[in-house]
Tab-separated table of C-alpha atoms and ligand atoms in Angstrom:
chain	number	residue	atom	x	y	z
A	70	MET	CA	40.116	47.305	10.765
A	71	GLU	CA	37.026	49.210	9.721
A	72	ASN	CA	35.140	49.922	6.519
A	73	VAL	CA	34.991	53.644	5.792
A	74	VAL	CA	34.184	55.987	2.900
A	75	ILE	CA	36.861	58.551	2.115
A	76	ILE	CA	35.687	61.965	0.896
A	77	ARG	CA	38.113	64.234	-0.953
A	78	TYR	CA	37.221	67.807	-1.708
A	79	SER	CA	38.420	70.005	-4.451
A	80	GLU	CA	41.310	72.068	-3.196
A	81	ILE	CA	40.926	74.902	-5.663
A	82	PHE	CA	38.567	76.879	-3.492
A	83	LEU	CA	40.362	76.031	-0.291
A	84	LYS	CA	43.569	77.874	-0.953
A	85	GLY	CA	42.573	81.262	0.379
A	86	LYS	CA	41.829	82.540	3.831
A	87	ASN	CA	38.303	81.151	3.627
A	88	PHE	CA	39.484	77.595	4.036
A	89	ALA	CA	37.762	76.991	7.384
A	90	PHE	CA	34.514	78.584	6.189
A	91	PHE	CA	34.274	76.414	3.061
A	92	GLU	CA	35.215	73.307	4.967
A	93	ASN	CA	32.646	73.939	7.703
A	94	VAL	CA	29.847	74.506	5.189
A	95	LEU	CA	30.794	71.301	3.401
A	96	VAL	CA	30.780	69.363	6.697
A	97	ASP	CA	27.324	70.714	7.533
A	98	ASN	CA	26.009	69.800	4.081
A	99	ILE	CA	27.404	66.268	4.257
A	100	LYS	CA	25.981	65.775	7.754
A	101	GLU	CA	22.567	66.932	6.634
A	102	LYS	CA	22.722	64.607	3.645
A	103	LEU	CA	23.563	61.605	5.803
A	104	LEU	CA	21.148	62.511	8.584
A	105	ASP	CA	18.966	59.436	8.214
A	106	ILE	CA	21.854	56.952	8.146
A	107	LYS	CA	23.617	55.880	11.326
A	108	CYS	CA	27.232	56.944	10.784
A	109	GLU	CA	29.778	59.552	11.781
A	110	LEU	CA	31.803	62.006	9.762
A	111	ILE	CA	35.431	62.354	10.791
A	112	ARG	CA	37.685	65.203	9.644
A	113	MET	CA	41.299	64.740	8.711
A	114	ASN	CA	43.750	67.042	7.090
A	115	LYS	CA	42.203	68.020	3.694
A	116	ARG	CA	39.691	65.163	3.636
A	117	PHE	CA	37.002	63.456	5.654
A	118	PHE	CA	35.836	59.946	6.092
A	119	VAL	CA	32.526	58.388	7.023
A	120	ALA	CA	32.766	55.630	9.623
A	121	GLY	CA	30.623	53.708	12.080
A	122	TYR	CA	27.997	52.624	9.535
A	123	GLU	CA	26.473	49.253	8.829
A	124	GLN	CA	27.930	47.659	5.714
A	125	LYS	CA	24.480	47.432	4.096
A	126	ASP	CA	24.365	51.254	4.076
A	127	GLU	CA	27.649	51.808	2.228
A	128	LYS	CA	26.116	52.004	-1.265
A	129	LYS	CA	23.474	54.441	-0.034
A	130	ILE	CA	26.144	56.625	1.596
A	131	ILE	CA	28.122	56.748	-1.639
A	132	SER	CA	25.100	57.612	-3.768
A	133	LYS	CA	24.129	60.393	-1.358
A	134	LEU	CA	27.646	61.813	-1.360
A	135	LYS	CA	27.431	61.958	-5.160
A	136	GLU	CA	24.764	64.633	-4.700
A	137	VAL	CA	26.877	66.964	-2.556
A	138	PHE	CA	28.572	69.922	-4.241
A	139	GLY	CA	32.171	70.466	-3.188
A	140	ILE	CA	33.092	66.776	-3.184
A	141	HIS	CA	35.760	65.923	-5.701
A	142	SER	CA	35.911	62.157	-5.232
A	143	ILE	CA	34.850	59.301	-2.985
A	144	SER	CA	36.439	55.945	-2.183
A	145	PRO	CA	35.065	53.023	-0.212
A	146	ALA	CA	38.084	51.912	1.833
A	147	VAL	CA	39.350	49.861	4.701
A	148	LYS	CA	40.973	51.745	7.572
A	149	ILE	CA	43.784	50.044	9.452
A	150	GLU	CA	46.584	51.123	11.783
A	151	SER	CA	49.665	52.689	10.239
A	152	THR	CA	52.090	50.016	11.390
A	153	GLU	CA	54.064	48.002	8.895
A	154	GLN	CA	52.765	44.794	10.453
A	155	SER	CA	49.078	45.649	10.177
A	156	ILE	CA	49.418	46.954	6.616
A	157	ASN	CA	51.376	43.851	5.582
A	158	ASP	CA	48.798	41.577	7.195
A	159	TYR	CA	45.879	43.271	5.526
A	160	VAL	CA	47.460	43.447	2.065
A	161	SER	CA	48.498	39.790	2.345
A	162	SER	CA	44.875	38.856	2.928
A	163	LEU	CA	43.633	40.489	-0.295
A	164	LYS	CA	42.209	38.092	-2.866
A	165	PHE	CA	41.747	39.258	-6.444
A	166	ASN	CA	39.634	37.992	-9.273
A	167	LYS	CA	41.457	40.307	-11.689
A	168	LYS	CA	44.726	39.529	-13.370
A	169	SER	CA	46.869	42.650	-13.376
A	170	PHE	CA	47.462	45.008	-10.500
A	171	ARG	CA	49.737	47.620	-9.079
A	172	VAL	CA	50.223	48.997	-5.593
A	173	SER	CA	50.357	52.761	-5.149
A	174	VAL	CA	51.607	53.877	-1.778
A	175	ASN	CA	51.083	57.448	-0.615
A	176	ARG	CA	53.055	58.277	2.508
A	177	ALA	CA	51.310	61.433	3.741
A	178	ASP	CA	52.755	60.691	7.183
A	179	LYS	CA	56.478	60.974	6.507
A	180	ARG	CA	57.288	59.369	9.843
A	181	PHE	CA	56.442	56.026	8.285
A	182	PRO	CA	59.924	54.497	7.972
A	183	ILE	CA	59.914	53.091	4.404
A	184	SER	CA	59.774	55.140	1.196
A	185	SER	CA	56.606	54.883	-0.919
A	186	MET	CA	58.334	53.224	-3.876
A	187	GLU	CA	60.114	50.668	-1.773
A	188	TYR	CA	57.052	49.824	0.261
A	189	GLY	CA	54.839	49.562	-2.846
A	190	ALA	CA	57.220	46.966	-4.283
A	191	LYS	CA	57.234	45.045	-1.018
A	192	LEU	CA	53.413	45.003	-0.785
A	193	GLY	CA	53.227	43.959	-4.449
A	194	GLY	CA	55.433	40.993	-3.545
A	195	LEU	CA	53.014	39.988	-0.771
A	196	ILE	CA	50.083	40.087	-3.198
A	197	LEU	CA	51.964	37.957	-5.744
A	198	LYS	CA	52.739	35.426	-3.024
A	199	ASN	CA	49.113	35.079	-1.968
A	200	ASN	CA	47.317	35.173	-5.325
A	201	LYS	CA	47.791	32.762	-8.179
A	202	ASP	CA	47.831	33.965	-11.799
A	203	VAL	CA	48.217	37.682	-11.097
A	204	PHE	CA	50.935	39.950	-12.427
A	205	VAL	CA	52.116	43.498	-11.881
A	206	ASP	CA	51.278	46.105	-14.499
A	207	LEU	CA	52.396	49.548	-13.433
A	208	HIS	CA	50.930	51.396	-16.424
A	209	ASN	CA	47.518	49.912	-17.109
A	210	PRO	CA	46.524	47.653	-14.200
A	211	GLN	CA	43.033	46.207	-13.801
A	212	ILE	CA	43.258	46.973	-10.101
A	213	ASN	CA	45.195	49.768	-8.458
A	214	VAL	CA	45.638	48.942	-4.781
A	215	CYS	CA	46.025	52.342	-3.124
A	216	VAL	CA	47.623	52.419	0.299
A	217	ASP	CA	47.312	55.874	1.807
A	218	ILE	CA	49.341	56.188	5.013
A	219	ARG	CA	48.008	59.253	6.800
A	220	GLU	CA	48.454	61.133	10.035
A	221	ASN	CA	46.822	59.986	13.312
A	222	ASN	CA	47.816	56.358	12.798
A	223	CYS	CA	45.260	55.895	9.981
A	224	THR	CA	46.022	53.992	6.824
A	225	PHE	CA	43.404	53.590	4.105
A	226	VAL	CA	43.442	50.848	1.512
A	227	TYR	CA	41.111	51.211	-1.475
A	228	TYR	CA	40.747	50.425	-5.173
A	229	ASP	CA	38.049	52.705	-6.478
A	230	VAL	CA	38.024	56.448	-6.920
A	231	ILE	CA	34.464	57.535	-7.714
A	232	SER	CA	34.022	61.066	-9.089
A	233	GLY	CA	31.942	63.462	-7.016
A	234	ILE	CA	29.935	66.239	-8.655
A	235	GLY	CA	32.529	68.909	-7.843
A	236	GLY	CA	31.553	72.554	-7.538
A	237	MET	CA	31.451	74.548	-4.317
A	238	PRO	CA	29.521	73.692	-1.149
A	239	VAL	CA	26.003	75.154	-1.251
A	240	GLY	CA	25.964	78.078	1.167
A	241	THR	CA	29.343	79.530	0.249
A	242	SER	CA	28.004	82.060	-2.293
A	243	GLY	CA	25.201	84.633	-2.191
A	244	SER	CA	21.640	83.410	-2.652
A	245	GLY	CA	19.369	83.261	-5.705
A	246	LEU	CA	15.666	83.067	-6.541
A	247	LEU	CA	15.190	80.605	-9.391
A	248	LEU	CA	12.337	81.260	-11.801
A	249	LEU	CA	11.193	77.676	-12.054
A	250	SER	CA	8.918	76.589	-14.870
A	251	GLY	CA	8.020	73.009	-15.658
A	252	GLY	CA	10.451	72.922	-18.591
A	253	ILE	CA	13.825	71.330	-19.119
A	254	ASP	CA	15.944	74.447	-18.732
A	255	SER	CA	15.113	76.120	-15.451
A	256	PRO	CA	15.825	73.111	-13.166
A	257	VAL	CA	19.216	72.818	-14.849
A	258	ALA	CA	19.817	76.557	-14.354
A	259	GLY	CA	19.127	76.177	-10.621
A	260	TYR	CA	21.458	73.205	-10.434
A	261	MET	CA	24.242	75.108	-12.180
A	262	MET	CA	24.054	78.069	-9.790
A	263	ALA	CA	23.859	75.783	-6.749
A	264	LYS	CA	26.984	74.119	-8.089
A	265	ARG	CA	28.788	77.408	-7.595
A	266	GLY	CA	27.786	77.375	-3.935
A	267	MET	CA	24.581	79.386	-4.257
A	268	PRO	CA	21.680	78.466	-1.958
A	269	ILE	CA	18.491	78.789	-3.981
A	270	SER	CA	14.800	79.348	-3.488
A	271	ALA	CA	12.319	79.088	-6.347
A	272	LEU	CA	9.377	81.031	-7.724
A	273	HIS	CA	6.773	79.474	-9.983
A	274	PHE	CA	3.938	81.223	-11.803
A	275	HIS	CA	0.793	79.336	-12.629
A	276	SER	CA	-2.433	80.367	-14.316
A	277	TYR	CA	-5.013	78.162	-12.706
A	278	PRO	CA	-7.526	77.164	-14.158
A	279	TYR	CA	-5.810	77.681	-17.543
A	280	THR	CA	-2.970	75.583	-16.169
A	281	SER	CA	-3.796	72.476	-14.160
A	282	GLU	CA	-3.078	71.204	-10.677
A	283	ASP	CA	-0.940	68.539	-12.365
A	284	ALA	CA	1.253	71.239	-13.885
A	285	LYS	CA	1.850	72.693	-10.435
A	286	ASN	CA	2.575	69.268	-8.932
A	287	LYS	CA	5.089	68.666	-11.669
A	288	VAL	CA	6.947	71.817	-10.615
A	289	ILE	CA	6.881	70.657	-6.986
A	290	ASP	CA	8.398	67.359	-8.143
A	291	LEU	CA	11.095	69.239	-10.059
A	292	ALA	CA	11.843	71.328	-6.978
A	293	LYS	CA	12.254	68.125	-4.962
A	294	ILE	CA	14.720	66.799	-7.512
A	295	ILE	CA	16.763	70.025	-7.341
A	296	SER	CA	16.670	69.886	-3.541
A	297	LYS	CA	18.661	66.658	-3.593
A	298	TYR	CA	21.603	68.871	-4.544
A	299	THR	CA	20.727	72.095	-2.765
A	300	GLY	CA	19.125	70.956	0.483
A	301	HIS	CA	15.705	72.181	1.622
A	302	PHE	CA	14.354	75.392	0.146
A	303	LYS	CA	11.226	77.469	-0.234
A	304	LEU	CA	9.136	77.276	-3.388
A	305	PHE	CA	6.971	80.360	-3.847
A	306	VAL	CA	3.956	79.770	-6.027
A	307	CYS	CA	2.347	82.818	-7.569
A	308	SER	CA	-1.007	83.006	-9.301
A	309	PHE	CA	-0.552	84.783	-12.613
A	310	THR	CA	-4.084	84.324	-13.914
A	311	GLU	CA	-5.451	87.792	-13.300
A	312	ILE	CA	-2.325	89.447	-14.669
A	313	GLN	CA	-2.438	87.399	-17.856
A	314	GLU	CA	-6.143	88.062	-18.305
A	315	SER	CA	-5.551	91.784	-17.888
A	316	ILE	CA	-2.717	91.885	-20.411
A	317	HIS	CA	-4.878	89.871	-22.790
A	318	LYS	CA	-7.794	92.197	-22.331
A	319	HIS	CA	-6.031	95.542	-22.487
A	320	CYS	CA	-2.851	95.206	-24.536
A	321	ASN	CA	-1.847	94.517	-28.085
A	322	SER	CA	-1.554	90.725	-28.346
A	323	GLU	CA	1.925	90.883	-29.893
A	324	PHE	CA	3.187	92.145	-26.537
A	325	MET	CA	1.695	89.310	-24.487
A	326	ILE	CA	4.897	87.396	-23.792
A	327	THR	CA	7.087	90.454	-23.367
A	328	LEU	CA	4.725	92.090	-20.893
A	329	MET	CA	4.184	88.846	-19.016
A	330	ARG	CA	7.883	88.447	-18.581
A	331	ARG	CA	8.371	92.032	-17.476
A	332	ILE	CA	5.760	91.468	-14.782
A	333	MET	CA	7.239	88.104	-13.774
A	334	TYR	CA	10.603	89.770	-13.304
A	335	ARG	CA	9.130	92.621	-11.284
A	336	ILE	CA	7.444	90.116	-8.992
A	337	ALA	CA	10.630	88.049	-8.778
A	338	GLU	CA	12.712	91.039	-7.727
A	339	ARG	CA	10.227	92.122	-5.099
A	340	VAL	CA	9.851	88.627	-3.652
A	341	ALA	CA	13.638	88.202	-3.607
A	342	ILE	CA	14.186	91.498	-1.806
A	343	ARG	CA	11.409	90.757	0.684
A	344	GLU	CA	13.001	87.384	1.448
A	345	GLY	CA	16.569	88.705	1.613
A	346	ILE	CA	17.570	86.795	-1.539
A	347	GLN	CA	20.404	88.414	-3.489
A	348	SER	CA	19.818	87.530	-7.146
A	349	VAL	CA	17.372	86.157	-9.720
A	350	ILE	CA	18.155	83.051	-11.798
A	351	THR	CA	16.460	82.028	-15.048
A	352	GLY	CA	16.844	79.215	-17.559
A	353	GLU	CA	16.947	81.586	-20.507
A	354	ASN	CA	19.053	80.613	-23.446
A	355	LEU	CA	20.034	82.947	-26.254
A	356	GLY	CA	17.943	82.556	-29.387
A	357	GLN	CA	15.894	79.587	-28.163
A	358	VAL	CA	12.493	81.281	-28.449
A	359	ALA	CA	11.092	84.746	-29.230
A	360	SER	CA	11.440	85.932	-25.655
A	361	GLN	CA	15.088	84.952	-25.544
A	362	THR	CA	16.599	87.409	-27.990
A	363	VAL	CA	18.988	90.116	-26.828
A	364	GLU	CA	16.251	92.686	-27.493
A	365	SER	CA	13.705	90.768	-25.408
A	366	MET	CA	16.143	90.312	-22.565
A	367	THR	CA	16.950	94.023	-22.678
A	368	VAL	CA	13.339	95.006	-22.075
A	369	THR	CA	12.790	92.376	-19.384
A	370	ASN	CA	16.079	93.257	-17.675
A	371	ALA	CA	15.007	96.872	-17.594
A	372	VAL	CA	12.420	96.239	-14.866
A	373	VAL	CA	14.899	94.640	-12.467
A	374	GLU	CA	16.699	97.488	-10.797
A	375	LYS	CA	18.430	96.269	-7.694
A	376	LEU	CA	19.508	92.665	-8.222
A	377	PRO	CA	21.640	90.826	-10.755
A	378	ILE	CA	19.932	88.297	-13.034
A	379	PHE	CA	21.925	85.127	-13.630
A	380	ARG	CA	21.305	83.077	-16.768
A	381	PRO	CA	23.736	80.193	-16.447
A	382	LEU	CA	22.448	78.466	-19.619
A	383	ILE	CA	22.646	81.485	-21.875
A	384	ALA	CA	25.216	79.974	-24.259
A	385	PHE	CA	24.412	76.277	-23.956
A	386	ASP	CA	23.067	74.112	-26.768
A	387	LYS	CA	19.777	72.340	-26.041
A	388	GLU	CA	21.709	69.072	-26.286
A	389	GLU	CA	24.101	70.153	-23.556
A	390	ILE	CA	21.219	71.232	-21.311
A	391	THR	CA	19.387	67.957	-21.924
A	392	LYS	CA	22.509	66.001	-21.031
A	393	ILE	CA	22.730	67.712	-17.638
A	394	ALA	CA	18.964	67.301	-17.090
A	395	LEU	CA	19.395	63.557	-17.671
A	396	GLU	CA	22.375	63.389	-15.322
A	397	ILE	CA	20.653	65.199	-12.479
A	398	GLY	CA	17.418	63.268	-12.935
A	399	SER	CA	15.088	66.141	-13.857
A	400	TYR	CA	14.581	65.322	-17.542
A	401	GLU	CA	11.935	62.618	-17.169
A	402	THR	CA	9.771	64.925	-15.071
A	403	SER	CA	10.387	67.982	-17.258
A	404	ILE	CA	9.070	66.269	-20.370
A	405	LEU	CA	5.725	65.322	-18.798
A	406	PRO	CA	3.178	67.058	-21.024
A	407	PHE	CA	1.640	69.681	-18.737
A	408	GLU	CA	1.120	73.215	-19.946
A	409	ASP	CA	3.067	76.228	-18.604
A	410	CYS	CA	1.482	79.612	-18.049
A	411	CYS	CA	3.724	80.987	-20.820
A	412	THR	CA	1.785	78.889	-23.310
A	413	VAL	CA	-1.593	80.322	-22.268
A	414	PHE	CA	-2.779	83.244	-24.437
A	415	LEU	CA	0.201	82.651	-26.685
A	416	PRO	CA	0.050	85.190	-29.532
A	417	LYS	CA	0.377	84.014	-33.138
A	418	HIS	CA	3.200	86.469	-33.739
A	419	PRO	CA	5.136	87.261	-30.583
A	420	LEU	CA	7.553	90.175	-30.789
A	421	ILE	CA	11.109	89.120	-31.379
A	422	LYS	CA	12.606	92.583	-31.058
A	423	PRO	CA	10.411	94.491	-28.613
A	424	LYS	CA	11.119	98.184	-28.006
A	425	LEU	CA	11.201	99.490	-24.455
A	426	ASP	CA	9.129	102.658	-25.081
A	427	LYS	CA	6.379	100.604	-26.756
A	428	CYS	CA	6.304	98.130	-23.846
A	429	ILE	CA	5.924	101.005	-21.407
A	430	LYS	CA	3.101	102.433	-23.491
A	431	GLU	CA	1.261	99.084	-23.543
A	432	GLU	CA	1.728	98.697	-19.797
A	433	SER	CA	0.149	102.085	-19.194
A	434	LYS	CA	-3.147	100.615	-20.414
A	435	PHE	CA	-3.860	98.813	-17.140
A	436	ASP	CA	-2.993	99.047	-13.469
A	437	PHE	CA	-0.395	96.313	-13.248
A	438	GLU	CA	1.047	97.669	-9.972
A	439	SER	CA	-1.996	96.754	-7.930
A	440	LEU	CA	-2.135	93.333	-9.581
A	441	ILE	CA	1.521	92.756	-8.661
A	442	THR	CA	0.870	93.748	-5.052
A	443	LYS	CA	-2.107	91.411	-4.892
A	444	ALA	CA	-0.185	88.508	-6.464
A	445	ILE	CA	2.635	88.901	-3.935
A	446	GLU	CA	0.214	89.139	-1.016
A	447	ASN	CA	-1.350	85.841	-2.087
A	448	LEU	CA	1.871	83.913	-2.664
A	449	GLU	CA	1.732	80.305	-1.586
A	450	ILE	CA	4.890	79.066	0.141
A	451	ILE	CA	5.784	75.386	-0.099
A	452	GLU	CA	8.690	73.979	1.937
A	453	ILE	CA	10.625	71.599	-0.276
B	781	LIG	P1	12.191	76.181	-19.414
B	781	LIG	O1	12.572	74.923	-20.090
B	781	LIG	O2	12.999	76.451	-18.196
B	781	LIG	O3	10.697	76.282	-19.182
B	781	LIG	P2	11.939	77.570	-21.851
B	781	LIG	O4	12.954	77.196	-22.826
B	781	LIG	O5	10.599	76.939	-21.957
B	781	LIG	O6	12.554	77.336	-20.402
B	781	LIG	P3	10.685	80.146	-21.588
B	781	LIG	O7	9.360	79.529	-21.461
B	781	LIG	O8	10.899	81.299	-22.475
B	781	LIG	O9	11.839	79.132	-21.965
B	781	LIG	O10	11.158	80.573	-20.157
B	781	LIG	C1	12.414	81.134	-19.935
B	781	LIG	C2	12.668	81.157	-18.456
B	781	LIG	O11	11.659	81.928	-17.790
B	781	LIG	C3	12.570	79.790	-17.830
B	781	LIG	O12	13.773	79.079	-17.940
B	781	LIG	C4	12.239	80.137	-16.406
B	781	LIG	O13	13.409	80.536	-15.695
B	781	LIG	C5	11.323	81.338	-16.563
B	781	LIG	N1	9.910	80.892	-16.597
B	781	LIG	C6	9.145	80.549	-17.650
B	781	LIG	N2	7.915	80.177	-17.277
B	781	LIG	C7	7.886	80.254	-15.928
B	781	LIG	C8	6.898	79.998	-14.917
B	781	LIG	N3	5.690	79.543	-15.218
B	781	LIG	N4	7.244	80.212	-13.624
B	781	LIG	C9	8.481	80.652	-13.290
B	781	LIG	N5	9.438	80.910	-14.191
B	781	LIG	C10	9.164	80.712	-15.491
B	782	LIG	MG1	9.103	77.105	-20.446
């Protein structure tokens, strides 16, 4: 008899020929997650279990598994041999403090000689015999005693099925460079793409000394929170000060935000291509602010020529985004009151419907290309 944690993965993405690939990536991700806990991960047909750990670590194992994409559900369980005698003995020893129960037998190993229904009734009888004041409720029991008789002489007995975070294992889709600000949206955008299996890196623009060291540290903290779900990644930090000062000095102030964003996107694409990253991710959301209109996105999109831009939050309500931020633990950090470079030199009347030809004309007023090259040369790289 041994305490184990059963891990079930979503089968949706495992139907095709890529089964082994998805499963291997998931195994690697789980192993990395549990690296600092003494335990082993054992594969079975269409599920895994964690074994060989000290009981004090079980809660920690479960909370870490709840941060791994691709896991559908988790159950702390007891593993026993698949003989009728050992199952009977174990189930007879169960003591409940709840009143109603049912037994659900799953006979994945069809060589087990008794049918699931028949055996469930028999085990229910053993529980009734050994517990006072309990009764069977098949439809709405307080405890569902699950007895899962599997291949390789393994039977699992458990009560709880804890939801995992679902999604696809990180590393099973192409990669993305997340434009990470200190706000609420962009960490959630990174999380959403990672949930689809995308490994991410991040790029942050700061305007020191207009923005503070604290603002940058806040972004590092946000990156650490995202990395709980994505694994380690690189955070590129880019100084935007000179670029912003140049736009401010040379261009019509109405264009400040639009031009800033066009330059951010140019830098993002070049950094992504240099690093072999296949897409750009932003936390943009339709209609939220002046720079997030269809017209604004058209002129910013226009500078990105080779890569797709993913905006997973485009149609979300702020409330929905906030809910996810709270769930993933980024919200508290996001609302710390440090300024973002987008709020420096903010014009009184930013353009809501910028025109591409006018943006190009404004940009011709200064040599942004050499500033971009310089900014990329001086990128700081932080391993998260
Ligand atoms: P967020 O909450 O993510 O900051 P927001 O609602 O404040 O978003 P904007 O400031 O318009 O919206 O930014 C839109 C997107 O542009 C952000 O979600 C982020 O992807 C990117 N972005 C904004 N500022 C920065 C920055 N300083 N560094 C990197 N990316 C940024
Ligand atoms: Mg912002």
